[in-house]
Amino acid sequence: MSEHRRKPPQPQGGGRAAARRGQPGSSPGRRAAPRGASGSPADSPGDEGRSLGGRAEARRAAQRSGGGRRRADPVGRRGGPGGPSGPGRGRGRTAPPGKKRIIDYPRADKYGWHRWVPSWKLVSGMFIGFVGCLVAVAGIGYAMVSVPDVAKTAQAQNNVYYWSDGSVMVATGGETNRQIINYEDIPKEMRYAVISQENKTFETDSGVDPSGIARAVFNMARGGQTQGGSTITQQYVKNAMLDDQSQTISRKFKEIFVAIKVGATVPKPKIMAGYLNSAYFGRGAYGIQAASRAYFNIDAKDLNPGQCAFLAAMLKGATYFDPAGATSLDPAATAEANKRRALGQMQDTLDKMVKYGHLSAEERAKYTTLPHSQNPRSNSRLSGQVGYLVDLAKSYLINNSDKTHITADDLQKGGYRIHTTFDKKKVDALEAAVKKVQKSNIDPKRRPKYDTYVQFGGASVEPSSGAIKAIYGGVDATKHFTDNADSTGAQVGSTFKPFVLAASMKWGVRDPHGPPSQGEDERTIASPKSLYSGKNKLKIENYDHTVWTDKDGKEWLQTNDGDVSVGDAPDYKIDLREAMQYSVNSAYVQLGMDVGLDKVEQSALDAGLLKSSLASSDYPSFSIGTSDPSAIRMAGAYGTFANSGRQNDPYSVDKVESKDGVVYEHEAKPKDAYPANVANNVTDVLRTVVDKGTGTNARLPGREVAGKTGTTDGNKSAWFVGYTPQLSTAITMFRLDDNANNKQRSFLEMYGTGGQKQIHGASFPSEIFHDYMTQALEGQPALTFPAPQPIGTVLNPEPSPTPKPSASPSPSATPSTSPSPSGSASPSPSNSQTCGFFGCTDGGNGNGGGNGNGAGGAGTGGVDGGTTPSPTSTDPTTGGTRGNGNGGTLWGGATG
């Protein structure tokens, strides 16, 4: 037998039994331990004479292994009790017996991270339990809800508006313009227009869109706005559940259960009829019948496919699709923008109707333009000024929904008691003052060329709070739809100059010779006694005395009213108080350049004007009013001066209540716009304007009044803005042809309007201010303004060198190139109100550049302004022809 097949010699000393017993005589070459314990110290080559010590020792070694944790072994990983071969790592090892748990988690028979991985049995059981709970909850919810009856529940409530004294102004909302009609009376084109645009699977779906539901619930859980139903069925349910207006997750779940039940139990025709009878189409119209009457004055059954597609667009939100516009709710909702959106949506709906087989291509081709719609206001209770007041309050709530928590949809549903800031006595007084001037002076039949399209706007704000006490929006809210107190686009002219003066006293003028301070030139606070040139056609300079030029290298020569210089020759120096008193353009244009137009802009913003209403501050004319803020904002900004520099944003709603209590209450948050002494000094200067300057028509016997007149370039608008300590009021007048369809608003000149050669802020606007304020302040104490303290340094005390004659146009060129007002853009000096030393009446006469709205002017100054020369203008020294574009020659003054 070969050597390698020979049996090994038998061990000595008792054999296997002895080895198991751990007898000293057992041989190290024989198996002496149970299977799986070969890694014990007794098996190690270096410890042939040692044993494990019996079973008890083996158990203790296994316990020391920590339930499967890997332990260090002095001999080796595979030989230790915690090693792969040791008792602590045996594959067949189980945990010690213990109390059996219903849910085995963490898992008792696993070790380490395996203990935290749930078993498939546990996962399956939990899933089945969760689904079972959902089914149970859904079953209970389904059983508890009932199918709504749109005829009983979908009745929008009134919104009641109150005057500031608590008396009822008007109740308006969903109480009118609703008439439920049968499914058969709804044109099939209307039904399919809605189906094609809103829910193309309506006729076959279950009525619920799971993705839409998840999106709505998630959005509400995050505190966002509620989402509309994704299917027609869900929208119908939402419209029908107006008895519960809470915007909560529980209500959304309730809507879901109702929609499921409606989809399962109510026929599709009834759902469609219910939806179209309860949906809001704008203009106070709930339901298709009311909408047909509101927009087209016909019954719903007579609607053609184009009108149906148009009304389907209104369901997207009439604020942004009504062709009449809704700028009171959102400045972006202009008539032009809404027409564009409505036409696009209508065409898209018609295309989808063809695509889904609901309309023939031949029929669809007939409707490519918007159908003609009628007057959007049919509620006689909104006539006069009430409609403007309601729109203003609604727009305040909606545009500030982050604070009020009231959306357009909420207002449409109604049920609110809205307490406004409007004072009925003041509103009536302002309307009466405007009508008095209109009746006495404006006669379109007698002077159709000059008095047609004349409009007025006005607003009165309480300086101490920002509360809007009165507005004049137009002749009648049911006839004239734009609120002239809130948005006109009319430039404010010289009423902008107080912001320049305030900037010069808050930040100071820049000193090009002073040491730099934190990256800027050294500044010097200006005193109202500072001297500036009142020279006509003044060459405007940068603050460092270099001549200002535009991007084409053209200089700017600033004109004054009447093309006259004001002040003592040859330098025509005049202090800032007198320059404000007589509205001298050249002085304040140069002051604005010295301060920096960025600071002038910031001054206006600090006072409360909106950035969106400001013109470009890249041109010198910015300082004399090329911007177009609203009357409300101008009254509020002047109120900042009246309130010693404390600015309050204008607001129109004090409090809103619902059946659940107070929903919103105004909280005053005044800001420090100017140091008190800066504002008080501006007020003191503006008092001079009223006491003995261009604003004497606004004087109120026994009361201190501060204010400023303003006339814009081209005589296209005139303003007076003034205040007492209790009330700040802005009055604007302009001619605007806003009746032309699909055309931009076009401002017209007012030469000859009201029988006057030229309209100034010193004329009709200041008269209206006087008559209104006399009535508005009746019975109130005659308060005084805070006394100003001396401020700043007198600038330019020494006479400056007389400008070289060659820097300005030849004197003989001015009259020869300035046509008469009746046939041209620029009046001749002989037809303008002239003035000598301190004798100007007000504002500019239209000779000048700036960001104007009309065509350019002659070589001696464009009437309508503009910051660059018109394409056909000629050299200033030789005159020129009428410009073809926006703007006249660049050396003109934009405003007076």
Coordinates of C-alpha atoms in Angstrom, one line a residue, residues 544-856:
D544 CA -18.7 118.9 -12.1
H545 CA -19.5 121.8 -14.4
T546 CA -19.0 119.8 -17.6
V547 CA -21.8 120.3 -20.1
W548 CA -24.4 117.5 -20.1
T549 CA -24.8 115.8 -23.5
D550 CA -27.0 112.9 -24.6
K551 CA -25.7 109.7 -26.2
D552 CA -25.4 111.6 -29.5
G553 CA -23.3 114.4 -28.0
K554 CA -26.2 116.9 -28.1
E555 CA -26.4 119.5 -25.3
W556 CA -29.5 120.3 -23.3
L557 CA -30.9 123.9 -23.2
Q558 CA -33.7 124.2 -20.6
T559 CA -36.5 126.6 -21.3
N560 CA -38.9 128.4 -18.9
D561 CA -42.5 129.2 -19.2
G562 CA -43.1 131.9 -21.8
D563 CA -39.5 131.6 -23.0
V564 CA -38.4 134.2 -20.5
S565 CA -35.6 134.4 -18.1
V566 CA -36.4 135.0 -14.4
G567 CA -34.1 136.9 -12.1
D568 CA -31.6 139.8 -12.3
A569 CA -29.6 140.1 -15.4
P570 CA -27.0 139.2 -16.5
D571 CA -26.8 136.0 -14.3
Y572 CA -30.5 135.7 -13.5
K573 CA -29.8 134.3 -10.1
I574 CA -32.8 133.3 -8.1
D575 CA -33.1 131.4 -4.8
L576 CA -34.8 128.0 -4.6
R577 CA -37.8 129.3 -2.7
E578 CA -38.5 131.9 -5.5
A579 CA -37.8 129.3 -8.2
M580 CA -40.5 127.1 -6.6
Q581 CA -42.8 130.0 -6.1
Y582 CA -42.8 130.9 -9.8
S583 CA -42.1 127.4 -11.1
V584 CA -38.8 128.2 -12.8
N585 CA -37.7 125.1 -14.7
S586 CA -34.0 125.9 -15.4
A587 CA -33.2 126.3 -11.7
Y588 CA -34.6 123.0 -10.6
V589 CA -33.3 121.1 -13.6
Q590 CA -29.8 122.2 -12.7
L591 CA -30.4 121.5 -9.0
G592 CA -31.4 118.0 -9.9
M593 CA -28.2 117.5 -11.8
D594 CA -26.1 118.8 -8.9
V595 CA -27.9 116.5 -6.4
G596 CA -27.9 113.5 -8.8
L597 CA -30.9 112.2 -10.6
D598 CA -30.6 108.9 -8.7
K599 CA -31.1 110.7 -5.5
V600 CA -34.0 112.6 -6.9
E601 CA -35.6 109.3 -7.9
Q602 CA -35.0 107.9 -4.5
S603 CA -36.6 111.0 -2.9
A604 CA -39.8 110.4 -4.9
L605 CA -39.8 106.7 -4.0
D606 CA -39.3 107.5 -0.3
A607 CA -42.2 109.9 -0.4
G608 CA -44.4 107.0 -1.7
L609 CA -44.4 107.1 -5.5
L610 CA -44.2 103.8 -7.2
K611 CA -41.2 102.8 -9.3
S612 CA -43.5 101.7 -12.1
S613 CA -44.8 105.2 -12.5
L614 CA -41.4 106.9 -12.8
A615 CA -39.9 107.9 -16.1
S616 CA -36.2 107.3 -16.9
S617 CA -33.9 109.3 -14.6
D618 CA -31.2 109.4 -17.3
Y619 CA -32.3 112.8 -18.6
P620 CA -32.3 116.2 -17.0
S621 CA -36.1 116.6 -17.6
F622 CA -36.7 113.9 -15.0
S623 CA -36.6 116.7 -12.3
I624 CA -39.6 118.6 -13.8
G625 CA -42.1 115.8 -14.0
T626 CA -41.9 113.5 -17.0
S627 CA -43.3 110.7 -14.7
D628 CA -47.0 109.8 -14.4
P629 CA -47.9 108.7 -10.9
S630 CA -51.6 108.6 -10.0
A631 CA -53.5 111.3 -8.1
I632 CA -53.8 108.9 -5.2
R633 CA -50.0 108.4 -5.0
M634 CA -49.3 112.2 -5.5
A635 CA -51.7 113.1 -2.7
G636 CA -50.0 110.4 -0.5
A637 CA -46.5 111.6 -1.4
Y638 CA -47.3 115.3 -0.5
G639 CA -48.9 113.9 2.6
T640 CA -45.4 112.7 3.6
F641 CA -44.3 116.4 3.7
A642 CA -47.4 117.3 5.7
N643 CA -46.6 114.5 8.2
S644 CA -43.1 115.9 8.8
G645 CA -41.4 113.2 6.8
R646 CA -43.3 110.1 8.0
Q647 CA -44.6 108.2 5.0
N648 CA -47.8 106.1 5.0
D649 CA -48.9 104.1 2.0
P650 CA -52.4 105.1 0.8
Y651 CA -55.0 102.5 1.7
S652 CA -58.8 102.2 1.2
V653 CA -59.9 99.4 3.6
D654 CA -59.9 99.6 7.4
K655 CA -61.4 96.2 8.2
V656 CA -63.1 93.2 6.6
E657 CA -65.5 90.9 8.4
S658 CA -67.2 87.6 7.5
K659 CA -69.6 85.3 9.4
D660 CA -66.5 84.0 11.2
G661 CA -65.4 87.4 12.5
V662 CA -62.7 89.8 11.5
V663 CA -60.8 88.6 8.4
Y664 CA -58.5 91.6 8.0
E665 CA -57.7 94.8 9.8
H666 CA -55.4 97.5 8.6
E667 CA -52.2 97.9 10.6
A668 CA -50.4 101.2 10.2
K669 CA -46.7 100.9 9.3
P670 CA -45.3 104.4 8.8
K671 CA -41.8 104.8 7.5
D672 CA -39.3 107.6 7.9
A673 CA -38.9 109.1 4.4
Y674 CA -37.2 112.4 5.4
P675 CA -35.8 113.9 8.5
A676 CA -38.6 116.1 10.0
N677 CA -36.8 119.3 9.4
V678 CA -36.3 118.5 5.7
A679 CA -40.0 117.9 5.2
N680 CA -40.9 121.0 7.3
N681 CA -38.6 123.1 5.1
V682 CA -40.2 121.8 1.9
T683 CA -43.6 122.6 3.4
D684 CA -42.5 126.1 4.2
V685 CA -41.3 126.6 0.6
L686 CA -44.6 125.2 -0.8
R687 CA -46.6 127.6 1.5
T688 CA -44.9 130.4 -0.5
V689 CA -46.3 129.0 -3.7
V690 CA -49.9 129.2 -2.4
D691 CA -49.5 132.5 -0.5
K692 CA -47.9 134.6 -3.2
G693 CA -46.9 132.4 -6.1
T694 CA -48.5 130.4 -8.9
G695 CA -51.0 128.7 -6.5
T696 CA -52.9 131.6 -5.0
N697 CA -56.2 130.3 -6.3
A698 CA -55.8 127.5 -3.7
R699 CA -55.6 129.7 -0.7
L700 CA -58.1 128.9 2.1
P701 CA -58.9 131.8 4.3
G702 CA -57.8 131.2 7.9
R703 CA -55.9 128.0 7.1
E704 CA -52.2 127.3 6.2
V705 CA -52.0 125.6 2.8
A706 CA -48.9 124.3 1.0
G707 CA -48.9 123.1 -2.6
K708 CA -47.6 123.2 -6.1
T709 CA -48.9 123.8 -9.6
G710 CA -47.8 121.8 -12.6
T711 CA -48.3 122.0 -16.3
T712 CA -46.7 119.4 -18.6
D713 CA -45.0 119.7 -21.9
G714 CA -47.4 120.3 -24.8
N715 CA -50.0 121.5 -22.3
K716 CA -51.5 118.0 -22.2
S717 CA -52.1 117.8 -18.5
A718 CA -52.3 120.2 -15.6
W719 CA -52.1 119.5 -11.9
F720 CA -52.4 121.1 -8.5
V721 CA -51.3 119.1 -5.4
G722 CA -51.6 120.7 -2.0
Y723 CA -52.3 120.0 1.6
T724 CA -53.2 121.2 5.1
P725 CA -52.0 119.4 8.2
Q726 CA -55.2 117.3 8.1
L727 CA -55.6 116.5 4.4
S728 CA -53.6 116.2 1.2
T729 CA -55.3 116.5 -2.2
A730 CA -54.2 116.1 -5.8
I731 CA -56.2 117.3 -8.8
T732 CA -55.4 116.5 -12.4
M733 CA -56.9 117.7 -15.7
F734 CA -56.2 116.4 -19.2
R735 CA -57.7 115.6 -22.6
L736 CA -57.6 112.0 -23.5
D737 CA -59.1 110.2 -26.5
D738 CA -59.6 106.8 -24.9
N739 CA -62.7 105.8 -26.8
A740 CA -61.0 104.5 -29.9
N741 CA -60.9 100.8 -30.1
N742 CA -57.6 98.9 -30.2
K743 CA -55.6 102.1 -30.0
Q744 CA -53.3 103.4 -27.4
R745 CA -54.4 106.2 -25.1
S746 CA -53.7 109.5 -26.8
F747 CA -53.3 112.7 -24.8
L748 CA -54.3 115.9 -26.6
E749 CA -53.2 119.5 -26.2
M750 CA -55.3 121.9 -24.1
Y751 CA -54.6 125.2 -25.9
G752 CA -57.9 126.9 -26.1
T753 CA -59.6 124.4 -23.7
G754 CA -62.3 126.1 -21.5
G755 CA -61.9 129.3 -23.5
Q756 CA -58.3 129.8 -22.1
K757 CA -55.2 130.2 -24.2
Q758 CA -53.4 127.6 -22.1
I759 CA -54.3 125.4 -19.2
H760 CA -52.1 125.7 -16.1
G761 CA -52.3 124.0 -12.8
A762 CA -53.0 127.5 -11.5
S763 CA -56.3 127.6 -13.2
F764 CA -59.0 124.9 -13.1
P765 CA -57.1 122.3 -11.0
S766 CA -56.4 124.8 -8.2
E767 CA -60.0 126.1 -8.4
I768 CA -61.3 122.6 -7.8
F769 CA -58.8 122.1 -4.9
H770 CA -60.1 125.4 -3.3
D771 CA -63.8 124.5 -3.6
Y772 CA -63.3 120.9 -2.4
M773 CA -61.0 121.7 0.5
T774 CA -63.3 124.4 1.7
Q775 CA -66.1 121.9 2.1
A776 CA -64.0 119.0 3.2
L777 CA -62.4 120.8 6.1
E778 CA -65.6 122.5 7.2
G779 CA -65.9 122.2 11.0
Q780 CA -62.4 121.1 11.5
P781 CA -59.8 123.2 13.4
A782 CA -57.4 125.4 11.5
L783 CA -54.1 123.7 12.3
T784 CA -50.7 125.1 11.7
F785 CA -47.6 123.4 10.2
P786 CA -44.5 122.7 12.3
A787 CA -42.1 125.6 12.2
P788 CA -39.0 124.7 10.2
Q789 CA -35.5 125.3 11.5
P790 CA -32.8 126.8 9.3
I791 CA -31.2 124.1 7.2
G792 CA -28.2 123.7 4.9
T793 CA -25.7 126.0 3.3
V794 CA -26.4 128.8 0.8
L795 CA -25.0 127.5 -2.5
N796 CA -23.7 129.6 -5.3
P797 CA -23.6 132.8 -3.3
E798 CA -21.2 134.5 -5.8
P799 CA -22.4 135.4 -9.3
S800 CA -21.4 132.9 -11.9
P801 CA -20.0 133.9 -15.2
T802 CA -22.6 134.8 -17.8
P803 CA -23.1 132.0 -20.3
K804 CA -21.6 132.8 -23.7
P805 CA -24.2 134.0 -26.2
S806 CA -23.2 131.4 -28.7
A807 CA -24.4 128.6 -26.3
S808 CA -28.0 129.4 -26.8
P809 CA -30.2 129.9 -29.9
S810 CA -30.3 133.2 -31.6
P811 CA -33.0 135.4 -30.1
S812 CA -34.3 136.2 -33.5
A813 CA -34.7 132.5 -34.2
T814 CA -37.3 131.9 -31.5
P815 CA -40.3 133.8 -32.7
S816 CA -39.6 133.1 -36.3
T817 CA -39.7 129.3 -35.8
S818 CA -42.4 129.0 -33.2
P819 CA -45.8 128.5 -34.9
S820 CA -49.0 129.6 -33.3
P821 CA -50.8 127.1 -31.0
S822 CA -53.7 126.6 -33.3
G823 CA -51.7 125.1 -36.0
S824 CA -48.5 123.7 -34.5
A825 CA -47.0 122.0 -31.7
S826 CA -45.5 125.0 -30.0
P827 CA -47.2 128.3 -29.1
S828 CA -45.4 131.5 -29.9
P829 CA -44.4 133.8 -27.0
S830 CA -47.1 136.3 -28.0
N831 CA -49.8 133.7 -27.4
S832 CA -48.4 132.4 -24.1
Q833 CA -48.7 134.0 -20.7
T834 CA -45.6 136.1 -20.3
C835 CA -43.9 137.1 -17.2
G836 CA -41.2 139.5 -16.1
F837 CA -39.2 139.4 -12.9
F838 CA -41.0 136.9 -10.6
G839 CA -44.0 137.3 -12.8
C840 CA -44.5 133.9 -14.3
T841 CA -47.8 132.4 -13.6
D842 CA -47.0 128.7 -13.7
G843 CA -45.4 125.8 -15.5
G844 CA -44.0 125.5 -18.9
N845 CA -45.7 126.5 -22.1
G846 CA -44.8 123.4 -23.9
N847 CA -41.4 124.6 -25.2
G848 CA -39.2 121.8 -24.3
G849 CA -38.0 118.3 -24.4
G850 CA -38.5 115.4 -22.1
N851 CA -40.2 112.1 -22.1
G852 CA -43.3 113.4 -23.8
N853 CA -46.1 111.5 -25.5
G854 CA -46.5 113.4 -28.7
A855 CA -44.6 114.5 -31.7
G856 CA -41.5 116.5 -31.7

